[in-house]
Structures are given as structure tokens and as C-alpha cells.
Backbone as numpy.savetxt, mean C-alpha at the origin, in Angstrom:
# Nx Ny Nz CAx CAy CAz Cx Cy Cz
-18.42 14.03 -17.80 -17.06 13.50 -17.60 -17.13 11.97 -17.67
-16.49 11.37 -18.65 -16.57 9.92 -18.83 -15.36 9.25 -18.19
-14.35 8.88 -19.02 -13.18 8.22 -18.46 -12.36 9.18 -17.62
-11.92 8.71 -16.47 -11.11 9.51 -15.55 -9.66 9.09 -15.67
-8.75 10.04 -15.56 -7.32 9.76 -15.70 -6.58 10.09 -14.41
-5.42 9.44 -14.25 -4.59 9.77 -13.09 -3.12 9.57 -13.43
-2.28 10.34 -12.73 -0.84 10.14 -12.73 -0.47 9.68 -11.33
0.42 8.69 -11.24 0.74 8.07 -9.96 2.24 8.12 -9.74
2.67 8.63 -8.59 4.10 8.69 -8.28 4.40 7.80 -7.09
5.65 7.31 -7.04 6.05 6.31 -6.04 5.09 5.13 -6.09
4.96 4.56 -7.30 3.92 3.57 -7.57 4.19 2.21 -6.95
5.47 1.88 -6.71 5.80 0.60 -6.10 5.26 -0.56 -6.92
4.71 -1.55 -6.23 4.18 -2.75 -6.89 2.83 -2.51 -7.54
2.28 -1.30 -7.39 1.05 -0.96 -8.11 -0.23 -1.17 -7.34
-0.16 -1.33 -6.02 -1.39 -1.57 -5.25 -2.38 -0.43 -5.35
-1.91 0.79 -5.16 -2.80 1.95 -5.25 -3.29 2.14 -6.68
-2.40 2.02 -7.65 -2.77 2.19 -9.05 -3.79 1.14 -9.49
-3.60 -0.10 -9.05 -4.54 -1.16 -9.40 -5.92 -0.87 -8.81
-5.95 -0.41 -7.55 -7.23 -0.07 -6.95 -7.92 1.06 -7.69
-7.15 2.08 -8.11 -7.73 3.19 -8.86 -8.23 2.72 -10.22
-7.49 1.80 -10.85 -7.95 1.23 -12.11 -9.30 0.53 -11.90
-9.42 -0.22 -10.82 -10.67 -0.93 -10.53 -11.81 0.05 -10.26
-11.46 1.28 -9.86 -12.48 2.30 -9.61 -12.82 3.09 -10.87
-12.18 2.75 -12.00 -12.53 3.39 -13.26 -11.57 4.44 -13.76
-10.41 4.57 -13.10 -9.40 5.53 -13.55 -8.40 4.85 -14.49
-7.88 5.61 -15.44 -6.86 5.10 -16.36 -5.58 5.91 -16.16
-4.43 5.24 -15.92 -3.22 6.00 -15.68 -2.61 6.56 -16.96
-2.10 7.78 -16.86 -1.34 8.36 -17.97 0.16 8.23 -17.74
0.57 8.11 -16.46 1.98 8.01 -16.10 2.10 7.38 -14.73
3.02 6.42 -14.59 3.36 5.85 -13.29 4.86 5.97 -13.10
5.27 6.44 -11.94 6.68 6.71 -11.66 7.14 5.95 -10.43
8.29 5.30 -10.54 8.95 4.72 -9.37 10.45 4.62 -9.66
11.25 4.76 -8.61 12.70 4.73 -8.81 13.26 3.31 -8.80
12.48 2.34 -8.31 12.98 0.98 -8.12 12.79 0.16 -9.39
13.87 -0.45 -9.86 13.81 -1.21 -11.12 12.88 -2.41 -11.01
12.91 -3.12 -9.87 12.03 -4.28 -9.71 10.57 -3.86 -9.72
10.25 -2.76 -9.04 8.87 -2.28 -9.02 8.40 -1.91 -10.42
9.28 -1.26 -11.18 8.91 -0.90 -12.56 8.66 -2.14 -13.40
9.47 -3.18 -13.18 9.24 -4.44 -13.91 7.91 -5.06 -13.50
7.58 -4.98 -12.21 6.29 -5.49 -11.74 5.15 -4.80 -12.47
5.20 -3.49 -12.55 4.14 -2.74 -13.23 4.05 -3.12 -14.71
5.21 -3.23 -15.35 5.21 -3.48 -16.80 4.75 -4.89 -17.14
5.10 -5.86 -16.30 4.74 -7.24 -16.63 3.24 -7.47 -16.43
2.64 -6.75 -15.49 1.22 -6.93 -15.24 0.34 -6.05 -16.12
0.85 -4.89 -16.48 0.09 -3.96 -17.33 1.01 -3.40 -18.41
1.27 -4.20 -19.45 2.21 -3.77 -20.49 1.82 -2.45 -21.15
0.54 -2.11 -21.14 0.09 -0.89 -21.79 0.25 0.34 -20.91
0.59 0.17 -19.63 0.78 1.33 -18.76 2.09 2.04 -19.12
2.08 3.34 -18.99 3.25 4.18 -19.25 4.06 4.31 -17.96
5.09 3.46 -17.82 5.86 3.37 -16.58 7.22 4.05 -16.78
7.54 4.95 -15.88 8.80 5.68 -15.94 9.63 5.37 -14.69
10.86 4.90 -14.88 11.74 4.69 -13.74 12.50 5.98 -13.46
12.34 6.51 -12.26 13.01 7.74 -11.91 12.64 8.19 -10.51
13.37 9.17 -10.01 13.17 9.72 -8.68 12.15 10.85 -8.73
11.19 10.83 -7.83 10.19 11.90 -7.77 10.85 13.27 -7.65
11.96 13.33 -6.90 12.62 14.61 -6.70 13.21 15.17 -8.00
13.41 14.30 -8.99 13.98 14.72 -10.27 12.93 14.87 -11.37
11.67 14.59 -11.05 10.64 14.59 -12.09 10.34 16.01 -12.57
10.43 16.22 -13.87 10.07 17.49 -14.49 8.84 17.24 -15.36
7.66 17.64 -14.90 6.44 17.34 -15.67 6.48 17.90 -17.10
7.24 18.98 -17.32 7.29 19.53 -18.68 7.89 18.54 -19.67
8.68 17.59 -19.17 9.25 16.55 -20.02 8.29 15.39 -20.22
7.19 15.40 -19.47 6.19 14.32 -19.54 4.81 14.95 -19.56
4.46 15.58 -20.69 3.19 16.32 -20.76 1.96 15.45 -20.54
2.12 14.12 -20.63 0.98 13.24 -20.36 0.52 13.33 -18.90
1.38 13.91 -18.05 1.00 14.06 -16.65 0.10 15.28 -16.43
0.01 16.15 -17.41 -0.80 17.36 -17.27 -2.30 17.05 -17.42
-3.09 17.89 -16.80 -4.55 17.87 -17.00 -5.17 16.52 -16.68
-4.65 15.86 -15.65 -5.26 14.60 -15.21 -6.34 14.91 -14.17
-7.26 13.98 -14.01 -8.28 14.15 -12.98 -7.72 13.97 -11.59
-6.71 13.09 -11.46 -6.20 12.74 -10.13 -4.69 12.59 -10.16
-4.03 13.15 -9.18 -2.61 12.89 -8.91 -2.55 12.07 -7.64
-1.99 10.87 -7.72 -1.95 9.98 -6.55 -0.51 9.66 -6.17
-0.31 9.43 -4.88 1.04 9.19 -4.37 0.97 8.27 -3.16
1.43 7.03 -3.33 1.58 6.10 -2.21 3.02 6.18 -1.75
3.34 7.21 -0.98 4.74 7.57 -0.73 5.42 6.66 0.28
6.76 6.54 0.22 7.49 5.76 1.23 7.12 6.23 2.63
6.97 5.27 3.53 6.49 5.57 4.88 7.46 6.45 5.64
6.93 7.58 6.17 7.73 8.35 7.11 7.77 7.59 8.43
8.77 7.84 9.23 8.94 7.12 10.49 8.21 7.85 11.61
7.34 7.13 12.31 6.64 7.73 13.44 7.48 7.69 14.70
8.36 6.68 14.81 9.23 6.54 15.96 10.24 7.70 15.98
10.39 8.34 17.13 11.20 9.57 17.21 12.65 9.33 16.82
13.26 8.24 17.33 14.66 7.98 17.02 14.85 7.71 15.54
13.98 6.87 14.98 14.08 6.55 13.55 13.83 7.80 12.72
12.90 8.64 13.19 12.57 9.83 12.43 13.77 10.76 12.30
14.55 10.87 13.37 15.71 11.76 13.31 16.75 11.27 12.32
16.84 9.96 12.15 17.93 9.42 11.34 17.52 9.05 9.92
16.22 8.75 9.70 15.85 8.17 8.42 14.77 8.91 7.64
13.97 9.77 8.29 12.77 10.24 7.62 13.00 11.46 6.75
14.21 12.03 6.72 14.43 13.22 5.92 14.06 13.02 4.47
14.50 11.92 3.87 14.20 11.64 2.47 12.71 11.47 2.26
12.04 10.74 3.16 10.62 10.51 3.02 9.84 11.82 3.09
10.23 12.70 4.01 9.51 13.97 4.13 9.78 14.87 2.92
10.96 14.79 2.35 11.22 15.55 1.12 10.32 15.06 -0.02
10.09 13.75 -0.06 9.20 13.20 -1.08 7.76 13.66 -0.86
7.34 13.71 0.40 6.00 14.21 0.70 5.82 15.63 0.16
6.79 16.48 0.45 6.70 17.87 -0.02 6.77 17.93 -1.55
7.60 17.07 -2.14 7.71 17.06 -3.60 6.37 16.69 -4.25
5.63 15.76 -3.63 4.33 15.37 -4.17 3.36 16.54 -4.13
3.37 17.31 -3.03 2.50 18.48 -2.92 2.90 19.53 -3.96
4.22 19.77 -4.07 4.70 20.75 -5.06 4.31 20.34 -6.49
4.24 19.03 -6.73 3.93 18.55 -8.07 2.55 19.04 -8.52
1.66 19.26 -7.57 0.33 19.75 -7.92 0.39 21.12 -8.60
1.44 21.91 -8.29 1.59 23.21 -8.94 1.70 23.05 -10.45
2.46 22.04 -10.89 2.69 21.85 -12.32 1.57 21.04 -12.97
1.14 19.98 -12.30 0.18 19.07 -12.91 -1.24 19.64 -12.88
-1.57 20.36 -11.81 -2.90 20.96 -11.61 -4.02 19.92 -11.78
-3.96 18.82 -11.05 -5.03 17.83 -11.15 -6.33 18.37 -10.52
-7.45 17.77 -10.88 -8.70 18.16 -10.25 -8.81 17.59 -8.84
-8.05 16.51 -8.58 -8.04 15.90 -7.25 -6.65 15.38 -6.95
-6.36 15.24 -5.67 -5.06 14.71 -5.25 -5.27 13.72 -4.11
-4.49 12.65 -4.13 -4.58 11.60 -3.11 -3.17 11.26 -2.65
-2.92 11.40 -1.35 -1.64 11.02 -0.76 -1.93 10.02 0.36
-1.20 8.90 0.35 -1.42 7.84 1.34 -0.11 7.54 2.05
-0.15 7.41 3.38 1.07 7.17 4.16 0.70 6.60 5.52
1.57 6.77 6.49 1.31 6.24 7.84 0.16 7.00 8.50
-0.58 6.36 9.42 -1.71 7.05 10.06 -1.29 8.31 10.81
-0.08 8.31 11.38 0.37 9.47 12.14 0.42 10.73 11.30
0.61 10.58 9.98 0.69 11.75 9.12 -0.61 12.56 9.17
-1.72 11.86 9.42 -3.03 12.52 9.41 -3.36 13.21 10.72
-2.77 12.75 11.83 -3.26 13.28 13.11 -2.21 13.48 14.19
-0.95 13.14 13.96 0.06 13.25 15.00 0.67 14.65 15.04
0.95 15.13 16.26 1.61 16.43 16.41 2.97 16.44 15.70
3.60 15.28 15.58 4.92 15.21 14.95 4.88 15.74 13.51
3.73 15.57 12.85 3.63 15.98 11.45 2.79 17.25 11.27
2.61 18.00 12.36 1.84 19.25 12.28 2.43 20.20 11.25
3.76 20.34 11.25 4.39 21.29 10.32 4.15 20.88 8.87
4.21 19.56 8.59 3.95 19.14 7.22 2.50 19.41 6.83
1.56 19.13 7.74 0.16 19.39 7.41 -0.08 20.88 7.16
0.61 21.72 7.92 0.48 23.16 7.69 1.07 23.57 6.34
2.20 22.96 5.99 2.79 23.20 4.67 1.80 22.79 3.57
1.23 21.59 3.71 0.28 21.10 2.70 -0.94 22.02 2.63
-1.44 22.45 3.81 -2.61 23.33 3.82 -2.34 24.61 3.03
-1.21 25.24 3.32 -0.90 26.51 2.65 -0.76 26.34 1.14
-0.05 25.29 0.72 0.15 25.06 -0.71 -1.17 24.75 -1.42
-1.96 23.86 -0.82 -3.19 23.43 -1.48 -4.23 24.54 -1.51
-4.35 25.31 -0.43 -5.29 26.43 -0.44 -4.89 27.47 -1.48
-3.59 27.69 -1.61 -3.09 28.64 -2.62 -3.49 28.21 -4.03
-3.54 26.89 -4.25 -3.87 26.36 -5.58 -5.38 26.19 -5.79
-6.17 26.52 -4.77 -7.63 26.44 -4.93 -8.24 25.10 -4.58
-7.57 24.34 -3.71 -8.11 23.06 -3.27 -8.71 23.18 -1.87
-9.70 22.35 -1.60 -10.11 22.04 -0.24 -9.72 20.59 0.00
-9.53 20.22 1.26 -8.94 18.91 1.51 -9.40 18.34 2.85
-9.13 17.07 3.01 -9.47 16.36 4.24 -8.37 15.36 4.57
-8.00 15.30 5.85 -7.10 14.26 6.37 -7.95 13.24 7.13
-7.68 11.97 6.96 -8.40 10.95 7.73 -7.59 9.66 7.75
-8.00 8.74 8.59 -7.31 7.45 8.74 -8.28 6.32 8.37
-7.82 5.41 7.54 -8.58 4.21 7.20 -7.82 2.98 7.67
-8.57 1.93 8.00 -7.95 0.64 8.30 -8.31 -0.33 7.17
-7.29 -0.87 6.53 -7.52 -1.77 5.39 -8.42 -2.95 5.75
-8.39 -3.37 7.03 -9.24 -4.49 7.45 -10.72 -4.19 7.23
-11.10 -2.91 7.28 -12.50 -2.53 7.09 -12.93 -2.61 5.63
-11.98 -2.91 4.74 -12.27 -3.00 3.32 -11.99 -4.40 2.77
-12.01 -5.39 3.67 -11.86 -6.77 3.26 -10.44 -7.27 3.16
-9.47 -6.45 3.56 -8.06 -6.86 3.54 -7.77 -7.61 4.84
-7.20 -8.81 4.79 -6.99 -9.59 6.02 -5.79 -9.11 6.82
-5.80 -7.84 7.18 -4.63 -7.23 7.80 -5.05 -5.98 8.57
-4.50 -5.82 9.76 -4.71 -4.60 10.54 -3.71 -3.57 10.02
-4.15 -2.76 9.08 -3.24 -1.84 8.40 -3.89 -0.46 8.33
-3.51 0.40 9.23 -4.06 1.75 9.25 -3.24 2.65 8.32
-3.96 3.49 7.58 -3.33 4.35 6.58 -3.80 5.79 6.77
-2.84 6.71 6.81 -3.18 8.12 6.84 -3.38 8.62 5.42
-4.48 9.32 5.18 -4.86 9.69 3.82 -5.15 11.20 3.75
-4.66 11.81 2.70 -5.00 13.18 2.33 -5.73 13.14 0.99
-6.92 13.67 0.96 -7.65 13.84 -0.29 -7.94 15.32 -0.47
-7.54 15.87 -1.59 -7.79 17.27 -1.93 -8.52 17.33 -3.27
-9.49 18.20 -3.37 -10.20 18.42 -4.63 -10.37 19.92 -4.83
-10.43 20.33 -6.10 -10.76 21.72 -6.39 -12.10 22.07 -5.73
-12.25 23.32 -5.36 -13.36 23.73 -4.49 -14.73 23.38 -5.06
-14.89 23.36 -6.36 -16.22 23.10 -6.93 -16.66 21.65 -6.70
-15.67 20.73 -6.53 -16.01 19.32 -6.36 -15.92 18.83 -4.91
-15.17 19.53 -4.07 -14.92 19.00 -2.73 -16.19 18.78 -1.90
-17.21 19.65 -1.97 -18.40 19.42 -1.13 -19.07 18.07 -1.37
-18.84 17.46 -2.53 -19.47 16.16 -2.83 -18.63 14.98 -2.35
-17.44 15.25 -1.82 -16.57 14.14 -1.41 -16.94 13.64 -0.02
-17.00 12.34 0.12 -17.18 11.69 1.42 -16.11 10.61 1.55
-15.42 10.57 2.67 -14.41 9.52 2.86 -15.07 8.15 2.83
-14.38 7.14 2.33 -15.01 5.83 2.15 -15.50 5.21 3.45
-16.64 4.56 3.38 -17.17 3.79 4.50 -16.72 2.34 4.38
-16.61 1.62 5.50 -16.20 0.21 5.43 -17.08 -0.59 4.48
-16.44 -1.53 3.79 -17.16 -2.36 2.82 -17.47 -3.75 3.37
-16.95 -4.08 4.55 -17.24 -5.38 5.16 -17.70 -5.16 6.60
-18.56 -6.05 7.07 -19.00 -5.98 8.46 -18.16 -6.90 9.35
-17.63 -7.96 8.77 -16.75 -8.88 9.50 -15.39 -8.91 8.81
-14.34 -8.71 9.60 -13.00 -8.74 9.04 -12.63 -10.14 8.55
-11.82 -10.19 7.51 -11.35 -11.45 6.94 -10.11 -11.90 7.72
-10.12 -13.10 8.22 -8.99 -13.61 9.02 -7.87 -14.11 8.13
-6.68 -14.23 8.73 -5.54 -14.81 8.03 -5.86 -16.23 7.56
-6.48 -17.01 8.45 -6.81 -18.39 8.10 -7.74 -18.48 6.90
-8.78 -17.62 6.89 -9.72 -17.63 5.78 -9.03 -17.21 4.48
-8.12 -16.25 4.58 -7.45 -15.74 3.38 -6.46 -16.75 2.79
-5.85 -17.55 3.67 -4.75 -18.41 3.20 -5.06 -19.91 3.23
-6.26 -20.29 3.66 -6.56 -21.73 3.78 -6.38 -22.46 2.46
-6.93 -21.93 1.39 -6.83 -22.61 0.09 -5.37 -22.74 -0.34
-4.61 -21.68 -0.14 -3.18 -21.72 -0.49 -2.46 -22.77 0.35
-2.74 -22.79 1.66 -2.05 -23.74 2.54 -2.39 -25.19 2.21
-3.56 -25.44 1.62 -3.95 -26.81 1.26 -3.35 -27.26 -0.07
-2.79 -26.33 -0.84 -2.50 -26.58 -2.25 -1.46 -27.66 -2.50
-0.61 -27.97 -1.51 0.39 -29.02 -1.70 0.13 -30.22 -0.79
-1.10 -30.32 -0.30 -1.48 -31.50 0.47 -1.10 -31.46 1.94
-0.83 -30.28 2.49 -0.47 -30.19 3.92 -1.65 -30.63 4.77
-1.45 -31.68 5.56 -2.54 -32.28 6.32 -3.04 -31.38 7.45
-2.18 -30.50 7.96 -2.59 -29.62 9.07 -3.12 -28.27 8.60
-3.33 -28.11 7.29 -3.71 -26.79 6.77 -5.00 -26.29 7.41
-6.02 -27.14 7.50 -7.31 -26.69 8.05 -7.20 -26.43 9.55
-6.43 -27.25 10.24 -6.24 -27.03 11.68 -5.52 -25.71 11.92
-4.50 -25.43 11.10 -3.80 -24.15 11.22 -4.75 -22.99 10.91
-5.50 -23.09 9.81 -6.37 -22.00 9.40 -7.43 -21.70 10.45
-7.94 -22.73 11.12 -8.99 -22.53 12.11 -8.52 -21.69 13.28
-7.23 -21.84 13.65 -6.75 -21.06 14.80 -6.16 -19.70 14.38
-5.91 -19.51 13.09 -5.44 -18.21 12.59 -6.66 -17.34 12.32
-7.37 -17.01 13.40 -8.74 -16.49 13.30 -8.83 -14.98 13.37
-7.70 -14.28 13.33 -7.72 -12.82 13.36 -7.06 -12.28 12.10
-7.18 -10.97 11.90 -6.46 -10.35 10.79 -4.96 -10.35 11.10
-4.16 -10.20 10.07 -2.71 -10.18 10.23 -2.27 -8.85 10.84
-1.13 -8.84 11.52 -0.51 -7.55 11.85 -0.07 -6.85 10.57
0.26 -5.59 10.66 0.67 -4.81 9.50 1.93 -5.41 8.88
1.87 -5.68 7.58 3.07 -6.10 6.85 3.98 -4.89 6.64
5.25 -5.07 6.89 6.21 -3.99 6.68 7.31 -4.48 5.76
7.59 -3.71 4.73 8.59 -4.13 3.76 10.01 -3.93 4.22
10.21 -2.98 5.17 11.56 -2.68 5.62 12.30 -1.82 4.61
13.45 -1.33 5.02 14.22 -0.45 4.15 15.25 -1.26 3.37
15.79 -0.63 2.35 16.81 -1.32 1.54 18.10 -1.50 2.33
18.20 -0.84 3.47 19.40 -0.97 4.30 19.31 -2.14 5.26
18.13 -2.78 5.34 17.97 -3.93 6.23 18.36 -5.21 5.52
18.36 -6.29 6.30 18.75 -7.58 5.75 17.63 -8.25 4.97
17.44 -9.55 5.21 16.49 -10.33 4.43 15.05 -10.09 4.84
14.16 -10.86 4.21 12.72 -10.68 4.42 12.26 -11.37 5.69
11.62 -10.59 6.59 10.91 -11.17 7.72 9.63 -10.38 7.90
8.81 -10.79 8.87 7.48 -10.21 8.98 7.40 -9.04 9.95
8.56 -8.47 10.34 8.48 -7.25 11.11 9.24 -7.27 12.41
9.06 -6.22 13.23 9.77 -6.12 14.50 9.31 -7.16 15.52
9.97 -7.17 16.66 9.76 -8.23 17.66 8.30 -8.37 18.07
7.63 -7.25 18.34 6.23 -7.33 18.77 5.34 -7.94 17.70
5.60 -7.61 16.46 4.83 -8.18 15.36 5.10 -9.67 15.23
6.37 -10.07 15.39 6.70 -11.50 15.31 5.96 -12.30 16.38
5.82 -11.72 17.57 5.10 -12.43 18.64 3.63 -12.63 18.27
3.04 -11.64 17.62 1.64 -11.79 17.18 1.51 -12.92 16.16
2.48 -13.01 15.26 2.46 -14.09 14.27 2.63 -15.45 14.94
3.53 -15.50 15.93 3.78 -16.78 16.60 2.54 -17.29 17.33
1.67 -16.38 17.78 0.41 -16.81 18.40 -0.49 -17.48 17.38
-0.25 -17.23 16.10 -1.00 -17.90 15.03 -0.22 -19.08 14.47
0.86 -19.47 15.14 1.63 -20.62 14.68 2.47 -20.35 13.46
2.86 -19.07 13.26 3.65 -18.68 12.10 5.04 -18.25 12.55
6.06 -18.83 11.95 7.44 -18.41 12.17 7.69 -17.16 11.33
7.75 -16.02 12.02 7.83 -14.74 11.32 9.27 -14.26 11.12
10.25 -15.10 11.46 11.65 -14.68 11.37 12.19 -14.75 9.94
11.49 -15.46 9.08 11.88 -15.51 7.67 10.67 -15.97 6.87
10.77 -15.84 5.55 9.71 -16.30 4.67 10.09 -17.63 4.05
9.10 -18.46 3.81 9.36 -19.77 3.22 9.48 -19.69 1.71
10.12 -20.68 1.13 10.23 -20.76 -0.33 9.08 -21.53 -0.95
8.50 -22.46 -0.18 7.38 -23.26 -0.69 6.34 -23.42 0.41
5.12 -23.66 -0.01 4.03 -23.96 0.91 4.27 -25.36 1.49
3.92 -25.60 2.76 4.17 -26.92 3.36 3.54 -28.06 2.56
4.24 -29.18 2.52 3.73 -30.37 1.86 3.15 -31.34 2.88
2.79 -32.55 2.44 2.13 -33.51 3.31 2.95 -33.90 4.54
4.26 -33.83 4.45 5.10 -34.35 5.52 5.42 -33.33 6.61
5.00 -32.07 6.42 5.33 -31.07 7.44 4.43 -31.24 8.66
5.06 -31.49 9.80 4.33 -31.68 11.07 4.32 -30.36 11.83
3.18 -29.74 11.86 3.02 -28.42 12.51 2.84 -28.62 14.01
3.80 -28.15 14.78 3.75 -28.30 16.25 4.30 -27.02 16.88
3.54 -25.94 16.87 4.05 -24.64 17.34 4.49 -24.64 18.79
3.95 -25.56 19.57 4.35 -25.62 20.99 5.80 -26.06 21.16
6.40 -26.59 20.08 7.80 -27.04 20.14 8.78 -25.96 19.67
8.27 -24.77 19.35 9.16 -23.68 18.96 8.97 -23.26 17.51
9.67 -22.19 17.15 9.43 -21.58 15.85 9.81 -22.47 14.67
10.75 -23.41 14.88 11.14 -24.28 13.77 10.04 -25.25 13.38
9.06 -25.42 14.26 7.93 -26.29 13.94 6.67 -25.49 13.60
6.86 -24.20 13.38 5.77 -23.34 12.92 5.84 -23.22 11.41
4.73 -22.85 10.81 4.68 -22.67 9.37 5.30 -21.32 9.00
5.93 -21.26 7.85 6.44 -20.00 7.33 5.62 -19.59 6.11
5.26 -18.33 6.03 4.52 -17.83 4.88 5.46 -17.65 3.69
4.92 -17.79 2.50 5.69 -17.50 1.29 5.43 -16.05 0.87
6.27 -15.56 -0.03 6.07 -14.20 -0.54 4.70 -14.09 -1.22
4.33 -15.11 -1.99 3.02 -15.07 -2.66 1.88 -14.99 -1.65
2.04 -15.64 -0.51 0.98 -15.57 0.51 0.91 -14.19 1.15
2.05 -13.52 1.32 1.97 -12.15 1.84 1.28 -11.24 0.84
1.42 -11.51 -0.45 0.70 -10.72 -1.46 -0.80 -10.91 -1.31
-1.23 -12.14 -0.97 -2.65 -12.37 -0.72 -3.12 -11.59 0.51
-2.27 -11.50 1.52 -2.62 -10.73 2.72 -2.68 -9.24 2.43
-2.04 -8.81 1.36 -2.12 -7.40 0.93 -3.25 -7.23 -0.09
-3.95 -8.32 -0.37 -5.12 -8.34 -1.28 -4.76 -8.04 -2.73
-3.54 -8.40 -3.13 -3.24 -8.40 -4.56 -3.95 -9.58 -5.22
-4.39 -9.45 -6.47 -4.96 -10.61 -7.17 -3.93 -11.73 -7.29
-4.41 -12.96 -7.35 -3.50 -14.10 -7.43 -2.60 -14.05 -8.66
-3.08 -13.42 -9.72 -2.29 -13.40 -10.96 -1.42 -12.15 -11.07
-1.33 -11.34 -10.01 -0.47 -10.15 -10.04 0.95 -10.60 -9.74
1.81 -10.51 -10.72 3.18 -11.04 -10.62 4.12 -9.98 -10.04
4.79 -10.31 -8.94 5.75 -9.39 -8.31 7.15 -9.79 -8.76
7.88 -8.85 -9.37 9.18 -9.14 -9.97 10.32 -8.99 -8.95
11.41 -9.71 -9.20 12.61 -9.58 -8.38 12.89 -10.82 -7.55
13.97 -10.76 -6.77 14.31 -11.84 -5.85 13.44 -11.75 -4.59
13.55 -12.73 -3.70 12.60 -12.87 -2.60 12.48 -11.61 -1.75
13.61 -11.08 -1.29 13.56 -9.91 -0.42 13.00 -8.71 -1.15
13.39 -8.51 -2.40 12.88 -7.39 -3.19 11.39 -7.52 -3.44
10.93 -8.74 -3.67 9.49 -8.97 -3.89 8.71 -8.66 -2.62
9.20 -9.16 -1.49 8.48 -8.91 -0.24 8.49 -7.43 0.12
9.61 -6.75 -0.16 9.67 -5.32 0.15 8.60 -4.56 -0.64
8.43 -4.90 -1.91 7.38 -4.24 -2.71 5.99 -4.49 -2.12
5.76 -5.73 -1.70 4.45 -6.08 -1.14 4.20 -5.35 0.17
5.20 -5.38 1.05 5.04 -4.75 2.35 4.83 -3.26 2.28
5.38 -2.61 1.25 5.24 -1.16 1.10 3.96 -0.77 0.37
3.27 -1.73 -0.22 2.15 -1.41 -1.11 0.93 -0.93 -0.33
0.10 -0.19 -1.02 -1.24 0.13 -0.53 -2.18 -0.97 -1.02
-2.97 -1.58 -0.14 -3.85 -2.67 -0.60 -4.84 -2.19 -1.66
-4.95 -2.90 -2.76 -5.84 -2.45 -3.84 -7.28 -2.16 -3.41
-7.90 -2.94 -2.50 -9.28 -2.60 -2.13 -9.43 -1.23 -1.49
-8.40 -0.78 -0.78 -8.45 0.57 -0.20 -8.34 1.61 -1.31
-7.42 1.38 -2.24 -7.30 2.29 -3.38 -8.58 2.36 -4.19
-9.25 1.22 -4.36 -10.51 1.21 -5.11 -11.58 2.04 -4.40
-11.70 1.86 -3.09 -12.71 2.61 -2.34 -12.42 4.11 -2.36
-11.15 4.48 -2.23 -10.80 5.89 -2.33 -11.08 6.42 -3.73
-10.74 5.62 -4.74 -10.99 6.03 -6.12 -12.47 6.23 -6.41
-13.30 5.32 -5.90 -14.75 5.45 -6.12 -15.29 6.71 -5.45
-14.78 7.01 -4.24 -15.25 8.21 -3.54 -14.82 9.47 -4.28
-13.58 9.49 -4.80 -13.11 10.66 -5.54 -13.87 10.78 -6.88
-14.07 9.65 -7.56 -14.79 9.68 -8.83 -16.21 10.19 -8.64
-16.87 9.77 -7.57 -18.22 10.25 -7.30 -18.25 11.77 -7.16
-17.25 12.30 -6.44 -17.21 13.76 -6.27 -16.92 14.47 -7.59
-15.99 13.94 -8.37 -15.64 14.58 -9.64 -16.79 14.55 -10.64
-17.65 13.54 -10.51 -18.77 13.42 -11.45 -20.03 14.11 -10.94
-19.94 14.70 -9.76 -21.14 15.33 -9.17 -21.49 16.62 -9.92
């Protein structure tokens, strides 16, 4: 088995697909319903076959390139772990989860990868979905594993736990091992962004970077029903403020020489991150162009799977498929 292929649904800004590409997989089809996300994929990889559409409407018979792939991958919209939010918002997300599992019936990949919130892998709230997935996958001849990874363990400067389902046909599953951490020391926000913060001559860049000595809280893109771009709920904003970052909005430019950083005087004297800097915190390459206006760009980034995690998962799946 030489070149490995994959079809990817709910591709977003391409974080998972990019990681799989780095692991040696070539996509035959990428699907997302969001026009900005599709533009992001096309501008960065013009040769990729990108289809704008809803997973719930996808008919693989109309896209035979999705058949007979080595891997079907899905970085699906986050289901809500919070009980109140789950009652009001997660119906669509859970339908997409089931649609991804059903898609295996038509595509019949040799392996399947689903990535979502950590609770999906181990919370009682999602027991029924895991049972649904078990029954469907066993019927199709797969063995599978649920586990949780933290992106920080793979060099991503962010505390980002991800619930993962990996399924492989029975002949290959015994060779699969979930990825082991690739770093011994987590990368801090300061280390990840110091060069960027210095780029316009900000005199306090090194002082800021030195105290931003931990990984970032989880970036959240928010829903299309929310307002503008910010760095998350109240508790997350407080964590950012401890690093001298005003998390209530994103900046348009990196600070210049005249910006006086004085976090003790309140959030208006704290630094604001730019959208491009949040992409660095998600470990996108510097030249990966995110399309759309500011809020749409940040939403794509916040929803993405960090490429280093996708690469590690891809390498583990490829090893099993080649065994």
C-alpha cells in the first residue's frame, strides 16, 4: 500500500485535512457547508477537490471519488457538553455525528476518524451516541477505540482536549495505537507569539512574552448566532487577562512602538491578539490563509482541529493500515 487517500467532511479551515496531508494522506474529497471555509481550502490547496454542501445532503453516489478511500475523516461541529446548551443547540450537531457514521455504509473506508469534544469519548451524556456508533461500526466489520487527546501534548500552545473515535477494519485494528505525546514540555503562548509581537517594534513584546508562560485556554469559534469575535466565555477571558491579554475582542494590528502595556490599569491597557495570532495558537502554518471577514476567519480557526494532532492521528492510522 503506497499512497493513502482520504475523504474529509465538515472540513472547516482544513486543520484536520492539513495534518492528514502531512501524515502522507491525499484527499479525494473535502466537504463543508460554509462558503468562507471552502474558499480557505481552495486558496491554500487549489488542487484539492472541495465541495460546498451540507453533510446531511451528501449523496456519495454523486461523488464516486469518495468511494474506496483508506480513511473517512470528520472534524464535526462541537456538540454542547453543557446541559442547558445541549437541550437547545446540539440537535443539529448530533445529527451530523450520526450522518458521519452512516456515511461509512456507503464509502466503506478502511479506517474512520471522528474528532469532537472530549465528553463525546467518555461522558454519560453521550452514552447513547457511542452505543449507536458501536452497533453501526460492528455491523460494518470495524473495531474501534474512543480516547481523549490534549493538543498541548503535540506542541500546540493551547490546552485543547479532543474526543477522538478511530475505527479500522478488523484486519488492521490490532496494529493501531493511539498517538503518544510528541513534546515533553508544552509550548507557551509567549514562546509561540513572541516573534509576531515583536514584528512592529512593540517595546514591551519580550516583557509580555516572558509572563505569558503557560499554554492558551481552548480557543472557541462560537456559533453563527453569536456576535463578534472574542476569546470565549467569562472564565476563559479571566485566564487571558492573567496573561495581560484583553480577550473581549480581537485586534486588527499587532501593537506598535507606542503601545504602553499596563495590564494593572485594566483591559484597555492589555494587548489584544489578532486573528492571525490565534491561527498560530491553533498551529496553522504562517502561510495558511484564512478567508473571510474578521469574525468569520476567527470562527474557522476556533473550530479547527490543530494540524499537529491530525498529523499524529494520521501517522498512527497509516502505520496500522500498512501493517
